[in-house]
Coordinates of C-alpha atoms and ligand atoms in Angstrom, one line a residue:
M1 CA -123.8 -267.6 40.8
T2 CA -123.2 -271.3 41.7
R3 CA -120.2 -272.9 40.0
Y4 CA -121.0 -275.3 37.2
V5 CA -120.4 -278.9 38.2
G6 CA -120.8 -281.6 35.6
R7 CA -119.9 -285.3 35.5
F8 CA -119.3 -288.4 33.5
A9 CA -120.7 -291.5 35.2
P10 CA -119.8 -294.7 33.3
S11 CA -120.8 -298.1 34.5
P12 CA -117.8 -300.5 34.3
S13 CA -119.6 -303.1 32.2
G14 CA -116.8 -302.8 29.6
P15 CA -114.1 -300.5 28.3
L16 CA -114.8 -297.1 26.8
H17 CA -116.4 -297.3 23.3
F18 CA -117.3 -294.7 20.8
G19 CA -120.7 -294.1 22.4
S20 CA -119.3 -293.5 25.8
L21 CA -116.5 -291.3 24.4
V22 CA -119.2 -289.1 23.0
A23 CA -120.9 -288.9 26.5
A24 CA -117.5 -288.2 28.1
L25 CA -116.6 -285.5 25.6
G26 CA -120.1 -283.8 25.6
S27 CA -120.1 -283.6 29.4
Y28 CA -116.5 -282.4 29.4
F29 CA -116.9 -279.6 26.9
Q30 CA -120.1 -278.4 28.5
A31 CA -118.4 -278.3 31.9
K32 CA -115.3 -276.6 30.6
A33 CA -117.1 -274.2 28.4
N34 CA -119.0 -273.1 31.5
H35 CA -115.7 -272.8 33.5
G36 CA -116.9 -275.6 35.7
D37 CA -115.6 -278.8 37.2
W38 CA -115.9 -282.1 35.5
L39 CA -116.2 -285.1 37.8
V40 CA -115.9 -288.8 37.1
R41 CA -118.0 -291.3 39.0
I42 CA -117.7 -295.0 38.4
E43 CA -121.2 -296.5 38.7
D44 CA -120.2 -300.0 39.9
L45 CA -123.6 -300.8 41.4
D46 CA -124.3 -304.0 39.6
P47 CA -121.4 -306.5 40.0
P48 CA -122.9 -309.3 37.8
R49 CA -122.9 -306.8 34.8
E50 CA -119.4 -305.6 35.4
M51 CA -116.3 -306.7 33.5
P52 CA -113.2 -307.3 35.5
G53 CA -110.6 -304.6 34.7
A54 CA -113.2 -302.3 33.1
T55 CA -112.9 -299.5 35.7
E56 CA -109.1 -299.3 35.1
A57 CA -109.6 -299.5 31.4
I58 CA -112.1 -296.6 31.4
L59 CA -109.8 -294.4 33.5
E60 CA -106.8 -295.2 31.4
A61 CA -108.7 -294.3 28.3
L62 CA -109.8 -291.0 29.8
R63 CA -106.2 -290.3 30.6
A64 CA -105.0 -291.3 27.1
Y65 CA -107.6 -288.9 25.6
Q66 CA -106.3 -286.2 28.0
L67 CA -109.8 -285.8 29.6
H68 CA -108.5 -284.8 33.0
W69 CA -111.2 -284.9 35.7
D70 CA -111.4 -282.7 38.7
G71 CA -111.1 -284.1 42.2
E72 CA -111.1 -287.8 43.1
V73 CA -112.9 -290.5 41.3
V74 CA -116.0 -291.6 43.2
Y75 CA -117.1 -295.2 43.3
Q76 CA -120.7 -296.1 43.9
S77 CA -119.6 -299.4 45.4
E78 CA -118.2 -297.4 48.3
R79 CA -121.4 -295.5 49.0
H80 CA -123.9 -298.3 49.9
H81 CA -124.2 -297.0 53.4
L82 CA -125.5 -293.6 52.1
Y83 CA -128.1 -295.2 49.9
Q84 CA -129.2 -297.6 52.7
A85 CA -129.5 -294.7 55.2
Q86 CA -131.9 -292.9 52.9
I87 CA -133.9 -296.0 52.3
D88 CA -134.1 -296.7 56.0
A89 CA -135.4 -293.2 56.6
W90 CA -138.1 -293.6 54.0
L91 CA -139.1 -297.1 55.3
A92 CA -139.3 -295.7 58.9
N93 CA -141.6 -292.8 57.9
G94 CA -143.8 -294.9 55.5
D95 CA -142.6 -293.2 52.3
A96 CA -141.1 -296.5 51.1
Y97 CA -142.4 -300.1 51.4
Y98 CA -141.5 -303.7 50.5
C99 CA -143.1 -305.3 47.5
Q100 CA -143.2 -309.0 46.4
C101 CA -144.8 -308.7 43.0
T102 CA -143.2 -310.8 40.4
R103 CA -142.3 -309.5 36.9
K104 CA -145.0 -311.8 35.6
Q105 CA -147.6 -310.2 37.8
I106 CA -146.6 -306.8 36.7
K107 CA -146.6 -307.9 33.0
Q108 CA -150.1 -309.3 33.5
H109 CA -151.1 -305.8 34.6
G110 CA -150.1 -304.3 31.3
G111 CA -146.4 -303.8 32.3
Y112 CA -146.8 -301.2 35.0
Y113 CA -146.9 -301.6 38.7
P114 CA -150.3 -300.4 40.2
G115 CA -149.2 -300.1 43.8
T116 CA -150.4 -303.6 44.8
C117 CA -148.2 -303.9 47.9
R118 CA -148.5 -300.3 49.2
D119 CA -150.6 -301.1 52.3
K120 CA -149.6 -304.7 52.9
G121 CA -147.0 -304.1 55.6
L122 CA -144.6 -306.6 54.1
Q123 CA -141.2 -307.1 55.7
E124 CA -139.1 -308.2 52.8
G125 CA -138.8 -308.1 49.0
A126 CA -137.9 -305.2 46.7
I127 CA -138.3 -301.7 48.1
R128 CA -140.4 -299.2 46.3
L129 CA -140.8 -295.4 46.9
K130 CA -144.3 -293.9 47.1
M131 CA -144.6 -291.6 44.1
T132 CA -145.7 -288.4 45.7
K133 CA -144.2 -286.0 43.1
P134 CA -145.0 -287.3 39.6
I135 CA -143.3 -285.6 36.7
T136 CA -144.9 -285.5 33.3
H137 CA -142.4 -283.2 31.5
F138 CA -139.0 -281.8 31.8
L139 CA -136.9 -279.3 30.0
D140 CA -133.8 -280.5 28.1
Q141 CA -131.3 -277.9 27.1
K142 CA -131.2 -279.2 23.5
H143 CA -134.5 -280.9 22.9
G144 CA -136.8 -278.5 24.9
S145 CA -139.8 -280.0 26.6
M146 CA -139.7 -283.8 26.9
T147 CA -142.7 -285.9 27.8
I148 CA -142.4 -288.8 30.2
S149 CA -144.1 -292.0 29.1
A150 CA -147.5 -291.9 30.9
A151 CA -147.1 -295.5 32.3
L152 CA -144.0 -294.4 34.3
V153 CA -145.3 -291.1 35.7
N154 CA -147.2 -292.4 38.7
E155 CA -145.4 -295.6 39.4
D156 CA -144.0 -296.3 42.8
F157 CA -140.6 -297.3 41.4
I158 CA -138.0 -299.6 42.9
I159 CA -135.2 -298.1 44.9
K160 CA -133.6 -301.4 46.0
R161 CA -134.0 -304.6 44.2
R162 CA -135.1 -307.9 45.7
D163 CA -131.6 -309.3 45.2
G164 CA -130.2 -306.5 47.4
L165 CA -128.8 -304.2 44.6
F166 CA -129.5 -300.5 44.9
A167 CA -131.4 -299.0 42.0
Y168 CA -129.6 -296.8 39.5
N169 CA -132.2 -293.9 39.8
L170 CA -131.7 -293.7 43.6
A171 CA -127.9 -293.9 43.5
V172 CA -127.4 -291.5 40.6
V173 CA -129.6 -288.8 42.3
L174 CA -128.1 -289.2 45.8
D175 CA -124.6 -289.0 44.3
D176 CA -125.3 -286.0 42.1
I177 CA -126.7 -284.2 45.1
A178 CA -123.8 -285.1 47.3
Q179 CA -121.2 -284.1 44.7
G180 CA -122.9 -280.8 44.0
V181 CA -123.6 -281.5 40.4
T182 CA -125.5 -278.7 38.7
E183 CA -126.1 -280.2 35.3
V184 CA -126.4 -283.7 34.0
V185 CA -125.1 -284.3 30.5
R186 CA -125.4 -287.9 29.2
G187 CA -126.7 -290.1 26.4
A188 CA -130.3 -289.8 25.1
D189 CA -130.9 -293.4 26.3
L190 CA -131.4 -291.9 29.7
I191 CA -134.2 -289.5 28.8
E192 CA -136.8 -291.9 30.1
P193 CA -135.6 -292.3 33.7
T194 CA -135.1 -288.5 34.0
G195 CA -138.7 -288.0 35.2
R196 CA -138.2 -290.3 38.1
Q197 CA -134.9 -288.7 38.9
I198 CA -136.5 -285.2 39.0
S199 CA -139.2 -286.7 41.3
L200 CA -136.5 -287.8 43.6
Y201 CA -135.0 -284.3 43.8
Q202 CA -138.5 -283.0 44.7
I203 CA -139.1 -285.7 47.3
L204 CA -135.7 -285.0 48.8
E205 CA -136.5 -281.2 48.7
Q206 CA -133.3 -280.5 46.8
P207 CA -132.8 -277.9 44.1
E208 CA -133.2 -279.5 40.7
V209 CA -130.4 -279.8 38.1
S210 CA -130.6 -279.0 34.4
Y211 CA -130.3 -281.7 31.8
L212 CA -128.7 -282.1 28.4
H213 CA -129.1 -285.3 26.5
L214 CA -126.6 -286.1 23.8
P215 CA -127.2 -288.0 20.5
L216 CA -126.8 -291.7 20.7
A217 CA -124.4 -293.5 18.5
M218 CA -126.0 -296.4 16.7
D219 CA -124.4 -299.3 14.9
N220 CA -125.4 -300.1 11.3
N221 CA -128.2 -302.4 12.5
G222 CA -129.8 -299.6 14.4
N223 CA -128.7 -300.8 17.9
K224 CA -127.2 -298.5 20.4
L225 CA -123.4 -298.8 20.7
S226 CA -123.1 -300.2 24.2
K227 CA -120.9 -302.4 26.2
Q228 CA -123.7 -305.0 26.4
N229 CA -123.7 -305.1 22.6
H230 CA -119.9 -305.6 22.7
A231 CA -119.1 -302.3 21.0
T232 CA -115.4 -302.1 20.2
A233 CA -113.2 -300.3 22.7
I234 CA -111.7 -297.0 21.5
D235 CA -108.0 -297.0 20.6
I236 CA -106.0 -295.7 23.5
Q237 CA -102.6 -295.9 21.7
N238 CA -103.7 -293.6 18.9
P239 CA -106.5 -291.4 20.3
K240 CA -106.7 -288.7 17.7
P241 CA -108.9 -290.3 15.0
A242 CA -111.6 -291.3 17.5
L243 CA -111.4 -288.0 19.3
L244 CA -111.9 -286.1 16.0
H245 CA -114.6 -288.5 14.9
A246 CA -116.5 -288.1 18.2
M247 CA -116.2 -284.3 18.1
M248 CA -117.7 -284.3 14.5
F249 CA -120.5 -286.5 15.8
L250 CA -121.1 -283.8 18.4
G251 CA -121.6 -281.3 15.6
F252 CA -118.1 -279.6 15.5
D253 CA -116.8 -278.4 12.1
I254 CA -113.1 -278.8 12.8
P255 CA -110.7 -276.7 10.7
E256 CA -107.8 -278.6 9.1
S257 CA -105.3 -276.7 11.1
I258 CA -106.8 -278.0 14.3
K259 CA -107.1 -281.5 13.0
S260 CA -103.3 -281.6 12.7
S261 CA -102.7 -280.1 16.2
N262 CA -102.0 -282.2 19.3
L263 CA -104.7 -283.6 21.6
S264 CA -104.5 -280.8 24.2
D265 CA -104.9 -278.1 21.5
I266 CA -107.8 -280.0 19.9
L267 CA -109.5 -280.2 23.3
R268 CA -108.9 -276.6 24.0
W269 CA -110.3 -275.6 20.6
G270 CA -113.3 -277.8 21.4
C271 CA -113.9 -276.0 24.8
D272 CA -113.8 -272.6 23.0
N273 CA -116.0 -273.7 20.2
W274 CA -118.6 -275.9 22.0
R275 CA -122.2 -274.8 21.2
I276 CA -125.3 -276.8 22.2
E277 CA -127.0 -275.4 19.1
Q278 CA -124.5 -277.3 16.9
L279 CA -125.4 -280.7 18.4
P280 CA -127.5 -282.7 15.9
L281 CA -131.2 -282.7 16.6
E282 CA -131.7 -286.4 16.0
I283 CA -131.5 -288.4 19.2
E284 CA -130.1 -291.5 17.5
I285 CA -127.6 -291.4 14.7
T286 CA -125.1 -293.6 13.0
P287 CA -121.6 -292.3 13.5
Ligands
LIG1 N1 -124.0 -295.2 34.6 C1 -124.9 -294.8 33.5 C2 -124.4 -295.5 32.2 O1 -123.2 -295.8 32.1 C3 -124.9 -293.3 33.2 C4 -125.6 -292.6 34.3 C5 -125.9 -291.1 34.1 O2 -125.1 -290.5 33.4 O3 -126.8 -290.7 34.7 O4 -125.2 -295.6 31.3

Protein backbone atom coordinates (compact mmCIF):
# COMPACT_ATOMS: atom_id res chain seq x y z
CA MET A 1 0.00 0.00 0.00
CA THR A 2 1.13 3.56 -0.73
CA ARG A 3 2.10 5.57 2.32
CA TYR A 4 -0.40 8.25 3.29
CA VAL A 5 0.88 11.77 2.59
CA GLY A 6 -1.21 14.74 3.69
CA ARG A 7 -0.45 18.43 3.86
CA PHE A 8 -1.39 21.82 5.24
CA ALA A 9 -1.00 24.56 2.65
CA PRO A 10 -1.61 28.02 4.11
CA SER A 11 -1.36 31.22 2.10
CA PRO A 12 0.67 33.80 4.06
CA SER A 13 -1.96 36.52 3.88
CA GLY A 14 -1.95 36.81 7.67
CA PRO A 15 -1.10 34.89 10.86
CA LEU A 16 -2.81 31.60 11.76
CA HIS A 17 -6.39 32.18 13.00
CA PHE A 18 -8.96 29.80 14.43
CA GLY A 19 -10.21 28.72 10.97
CA SER A 20 -6.74 27.89 9.71
CA LEU A 21 -5.92 26.10 12.98
CA VAL A 22 -8.93 23.85 12.30
CA ALA A 23 -7.57 23.07 8.80
CA ALA A 24 -4.09 22.45 10.19
CA LEU A 25 -5.40 20.13 12.93
CA GLY A 26 -7.82 18.24 10.69
CA SER A 27 -5.12 17.50 8.12
CA TYR A 28 -2.62 16.66 10.88
CA PHE A 29 -4.92 14.19 12.68
CA GLN A 30 -6.02 12.54 9.45
CA ALA A 31 -2.37 12.08 8.37
CA LYS A 32 -1.14 10.84 11.73
CA ALA A 33 -4.15 8.56 12.32
CA ASN A 34 -3.22 6.97 8.96
CA HIS A 35 0.44 6.64 10.04
CA GLY A 36 1.37 9.04 7.28
CA ASP A 37 3.45 12.14 6.68
CA TRP A 38 2.10 15.62 7.23
CA LEU A 39 3.74 18.25 5.02
CA VAL A 40 3.59 22.02 5.21
CA ARG A 41 3.62 24.11 2.05
CA ILE A 42 3.51 27.88 2.08
CA GLU A 43 1.33 29.08 -0.80
CA ASP A 44 3.03 32.41 -1.41
CA LEU A 45 1.83 32.78 -4.98
CA ASP A 46 0.19 36.15 -4.73
CA PRO A 47 2.55 38.78 -3.24
CA PRO A 48 0.02 41.66 -3.23
CA ARG A 49 -2.20 39.62 -0.88
CA GLU A 50 0.60 38.61 1.44
CA MET A 51 1.37 40.18 4.78
CA PRO A 52 5.03 40.76 5.64
CA GLY A 53 6.09 38.36 8.37
CA ALA A 54 3.02 36.09 7.96
CA THR A 55 5.02 33.05 6.83
CA GLU A 56 7.22 33.16 9.93
CA ALA A 57 4.20 33.80 12.15
CA ILE A 58 2.39 30.76 10.71
CA LEU A 59 5.39 28.46 11.18
CA GLU A 60 5.95 29.81 14.68
CA ALA A 61 2.31 29.15 15.57
CA LEU A 62 2.54 25.57 14.25
CA ARG A 63 5.63 25.05 16.41
CA ALA A 64 3.92 26.57 19.46
CA TYR A 65 0.97 24.18 18.97
CA GLN A 66 3.48 21.32 18.60
CA LEU A 67 2.22 20.50 15.13
CA HIS A 68 5.52 19.14 13.83
CA TRP A 69 5.63 18.71 10.07
CA ASP A 70 7.58 16.10 8.16
CA GLY A 71 10.39 17.12 5.80
CA GLU A 72 11.22 20.64 4.72
CA VAL A 73 8.68 23.42 4.27
CA VAL A 74 8.04 23.99 0.56
CA TYR A 75 7.47 27.52 -0.79
CA GLN A 76 5.50 28.05 -3.97
CA SER A 77 7.47 31.23 -4.66
CA GLU A 78 10.49 28.99 -5.29
CA ARG A 79 8.67 26.79 -7.78
CA HIS A 80 7.69 29.19 -10.57
CA HIS A 81 9.97 27.47 -13.06
CA LEU A 82 8.03 24.22 -12.64
CA TYR A 83 4.67 25.87 -13.18
CA GLN A 84 6.02 27.76 -16.19
CA ALA A 85 7.53 24.61 -17.73
CA GLN A 86 4.14 22.88 -17.63
CA ILE A 87 2.41 25.92 -19.12
CA ASP A 88 5.02 26.14 -21.89
CA ALA A 89 4.48 22.48 -22.74
CA TRP A 90 0.71 23.02 -22.96
CA LEU A 91 1.12 26.19 -25.05
CA ALA A 92 3.48 24.35 -27.41
CA ASN A 93 1.07 21.50 -28.06
CA GLY A 94 -2.04 23.68 -28.26
CA ASP A 95 -3.63 22.52 -25.01
CA ALA A 96 -3.40 26.04 -23.56
CA TYR A 97 -3.88 29.43 -25.18
CA TYR A 98 -3.80 33.17 -24.50
CA CYS A 99 -7.00 35.02 -23.78
CA GLN A 100 -7.69 38.75 -23.67
CA CYS A 101 -11.28 38.78 -22.51
CA THR A 102 -11.95 41.31 -19.80
CA ARG A 103 -13.90 40.59 -16.64
CA LYS A 104 -16.63 42.84 -18.00
CA GLN A 105 -16.96 40.78 -21.19
CA ILE A 106 -17.19 37.57 -19.18
CA LYS A 107 -19.76 39.13 -16.90
CA GLN A 108 -21.81 40.16 -19.91
CA HIS A 109 -21.77 36.52 -20.92
CA GLY A 110 -23.51 35.48 -17.72
CA GLY A 111 -20.34 35.20 -15.63
CA TYR A 112 -18.72 32.30 -17.39
CA TYR A 113 -16.12 32.18 -20.12
CA PRO A 114 -17.41 30.53 -23.30
CA GLY A 115 -14.06 29.84 -25.01
CA THR A 116 -13.99 33.11 -26.99
CA CYS A 117 -10.21 33.19 -27.55
CA ARG A 118 -9.65 29.44 -28.13
CA ASP A 119 -8.83 29.72 -31.82
CA LYS A 120 -7.61 33.30 -32.06
CA GLY A 121 -3.88 32.50 -31.92
CA LEU A 122 -3.21 35.41 -29.52
CA GLN A 123 0.35 35.88 -28.26
CA GLU A 124 -0.31 37.55 -24.93
CA GLY A 125 -2.85 37.88 -22.16
CA ALA A 126 -4.04 35.45 -19.51
CA ILE A 127 -3.37 31.77 -20.25
CA ARG A 128 -6.23 29.28 -20.23
CA LEU A 129 -6.18 25.50 -20.36
CA LYS A 130 -8.55 23.74 -22.75
CA MET A 131 -11.01 21.76 -20.65
CA THR A 132 -10.80 18.28 -22.08
CA LYS A 133 -11.69 16.41 -18.87
CA PRO A 134 -14.74 18.09 -17.34
CA ILE A 135 -15.66 16.90 -13.84
CA THR A 136 -19.26 17.11 -12.68
CA HIS A 137 -18.99 15.24 -9.33
CA PHE A 138 -16.40 14.07 -6.89
CA LEU A 139 -16.38 11.96 -3.78
CA ASP A 140 -15.63 13.65 -0.48
CA GLN A 141 -14.67 11.38 2.42
CA LYS A 142 -17.12 13.13 4.72
CA HIS A 143 -19.82 14.55 2.49
CA GLY A 144 -20.09 11.83 -0.16
CA SER A 145 -20.84 12.82 -3.74
CA MET A 146 -20.41 16.56 -4.32
CA THR A 147 -21.77 18.29 -7.41
CA ILE A 148 -19.67 20.90 -9.18
CA SER A 149 -21.53 24.03 -10.22
CA ALA A 150 -22.57 23.52 -13.89
CA ALA A 151 -21.13 26.87 -15.02
CA LEU A 152 -17.63 25.79 -13.94
CA VAL A 153 -17.58 22.30 -15.38
CA ASN A 154 -16.68 23.01 -19.01
CA GLU A 155 -14.83 26.28 -18.61
CA ASP A 156 -11.30 26.66 -20.00
CA PHE A 157 -9.96 28.02 -16.74
CA ILE A 158 -7.04 30.38 -16.16
CA ILE A 159 -3.69 28.83 -15.30
CA LYS A 160 -1.68 32.06 -15.46
CA ARG A 161 -3.16 35.44 -14.93
CA ARG A 162 -2.69 38.40 -17.21
CA ASP A 163 -0.58 40.08 -14.50
CA GLY A 164 1.84 37.14 -14.60
CA LEU A 165 0.73 35.39 -11.40
CA PHE A 166 0.29 31.63 -11.54
CA ALA A 167 -3.20 30.38 -10.75
CA TYR A 168 -3.85 28.61 -7.46
CA ASN A 169 -5.47 25.56 -9.11
CA LEU A 170 -2.41 24.85 -11.25
CA ALA A 171 0.18 25.37 -8.53
CA VAL A 172 -1.70 23.35 -5.92
CA VAL A 173 -2.08 20.32 -8.20
CA LEU A 174 1.47 20.40 -9.57
CA ASP A 175 2.83 20.66 -6.03
CA ASP A 176 0.58 17.97 -4.56
CA ILE A 177 1.74 15.65 -7.38
CA ALA A 178 5.42 16.55 -6.91
CA GLN A 179 5.17 16.05 -3.14
CA GLY A 180 3.41 12.70 -3.45
CA VAL A 181 0.30 13.87 -1.59
CA THR A 182 -2.31 11.09 -1.43
CA GLU A 183 -5.15 12.96 0.25
CA VAL A 184 -6.14 16.62 0.42
CA VAL A 185 -7.73 17.72 3.71
CA ARG A 186 -8.75 21.39 3.81
CA GLY A 187 -11.59 23.81 4.50
CA ALA A 188 -14.97 23.44 2.82
CA ASP A 189 -14.44 26.79 1.05
CA LEU A 190 -12.30 24.85 -1.43
CA ILE A 191 -14.99 22.35 -2.46
CA GLU A 192 -15.78 24.39 -5.55
CA PRO A 193 -12.32 24.40 -7.21
CA THR A 194 -11.92 20.67 -6.51
CA GLY A 195 -13.55 19.75 -9.84
CA ARG A 196 -10.95 21.74 -11.78
CA GLN A 197 -8.18 20.25 -9.74
CA ILE A 198 -9.38 16.71 -10.53
CA SER A 199 -9.54 17.69 -14.21
CA LEU A 200 -5.89 18.70 -13.95
CA TYR A 201 -4.89 15.30 -12.52
CA GLN A 202 -6.68 13.64 -15.43
CA ILE A 203 -5.17 15.95 -18.05
CA LEU A 204 -1.73 15.29 -16.53
CA GLU A 205 -2.50 11.55 -16.46
CA GLN A 206 -1.69 11.33 -12.77
CA PRO A 207 -3.41 9.14 -10.19
CA GLU A 208 -6.08 11.10 -8.38
CA VAL A 209 -6.01 11.87 -4.68
CA SER A 210 -8.87 11.62 -2.20
CA TYR A 211 -10.53 14.64 -0.61
CA LEU A 212 -11.82 15.52 2.82
CA HIS A 213 -13.33 18.95 3.34
CA LEU A 214 -13.56 20.22 6.91
CA PRO A 215 -16.29 22.43 8.38
CA LEU A 216 -15.66 26.13 8.01
CA ALA A 217 -15.56 28.36 11.04
CA MET A 218 -17.86 31.34 10.62
CA ASP A 219 -18.00 34.54 12.64
CA ASN A 220 -21.25 35.76 14.25
CA ASN A 221 -22.14 37.69 11.10
CA GLY A 222 -22.00 34.55 8.99
CA ASN A 223 -18.67 35.40 7.33
CA LYS A 224 -15.94 32.84 6.99
CA LEU A 225 -13.11 33.43 9.46
CA SER A 226 -10.31 34.40 7.13
CA LYS A 227 -7.20 36.47 7.03
CA GLN A 228 -8.94 38.78 4.54
CA ASN A 229 -11.67 39.37 7.13
CA HIS A 230 -8.94 40.11 9.67
CA ALA A 231 -9.75 37.12 11.88
CA THR A 232 -7.79 37.35 15.13
CA ALA A 233 -4.52 35.47 15.31
CA ILE A 234 -4.51 32.46 17.63
CA ASP A 235 -2.65 32.81 20.91
CA ILE A 236 0.79 31.29 20.63
CA GLN A 237 1.84 32.02 24.23
CA ASN A 238 -0.97 29.93 25.67
CA PRO A 239 -2.02 27.47 22.97
CA LYS A 240 -4.10 25.02 24.99
CA PRO A 241 -7.50 26.81 25.01
CA ALA A 242 -7.56 27.34 21.24
CA LEU A 243 -6.27 23.81 20.65
CA LEU A 244 -9.08 22.28 22.73
CA HIS A 245 -11.63 24.60 21.17
CA ALA A 246 -10.54 23.68 17.62
CA MET A 247 -10.61 19.99 18.51
CA MET A 248 -14.15 20.29 19.86
CA PHE A 249 -15.08 22.11 16.66
CA LEU A 250 -13.79 19.03 14.80
CA GLY A 251 -16.22 16.88 16.78
CA PHE A 252 -14.00 15.50 19.55
CA ASP A 253 -15.58 14.81 22.93
CA ILE A 254 -12.52 15.40 25.09
CA PRO A 255 -12.41 13.78 28.55
CA GLU A 256 -11.53 16.10 31.47
CA SER A 257 -8.39 14.09 32.20
CA ILE A 258 -7.10 14.85 28.68
CA LYS A 259 -8.08 18.52 28.90
CA SER A 260 -5.75 18.88 31.86
CA SER A 261 -2.86 17.09 30.09
CA ASN A 262 -0.02 18.76 28.25
CA LEU A 263 -0.12 19.67 24.54
CA SER A 264 1.72 16.64 23.29
CA ASP A 265 -0.55 14.23 25.23
CA ILE A 266 -3.64 16.05 23.95
CA LEU A 267 -2.40 15.76 20.36
CA ARG A 268 -1.53 12.10 20.81
CA TRP A 269 -5.01 11.45 22.24
CA GLY A 270 -6.42 13.34 19.23
CA CYS A 271 -4.53 11.11 16.76
CA ASP A 272 -5.79 7.98 18.55
CA ASN A 273 -9.38 9.18 18.71
CA TRP A 274 -9.74 10.93 15.35
CA ARG A 275 -12.79 9.73 13.38
CA ILE A 276 -14.14 11.28 10.19
CA GLU A 277 -17.65 10.22 11.32
CA GLN A 278 -17.48 12.54 14.30
CA LEU A 279 -16.89 15.64 12.15
CA PRO A 280 -20.00 17.83 12.09
CA LEU A 281 -22.04 17.38 8.93
CA GLU A 282 -22.68 21.06 8.39
CA ILE A 283 -20.17 22.72 6.14
CA GLU A 284 -20.34 26.10 7.87
CA ILE A 285 -20.64 26.49 11.61
CA THR A 286 -20.00 29.16 14.22
CA PRO A 287 -17.30 27.99 16.65
N1 LIG B 1 -3.61 28.03 0.17
C1 LIG B 1 -5.00 27.76 0.34
C2 LIG B 1 -5.57 28.61 1.46
O1 LIG B 1 -4.84 29.04 2.34
C3 LIG B 1 -5.29 26.31 0.65
C4 LIG B 1 -5.01 25.44 -0.49
C5 LIG B 1 -5.39 23.98 -0.32
O2 LIG B 1 -5.41 23.47 0.80
O3 LIG B 1 -5.64 23.35 -1.34
O4 LIG B 1 -6.76 28.83 1.48
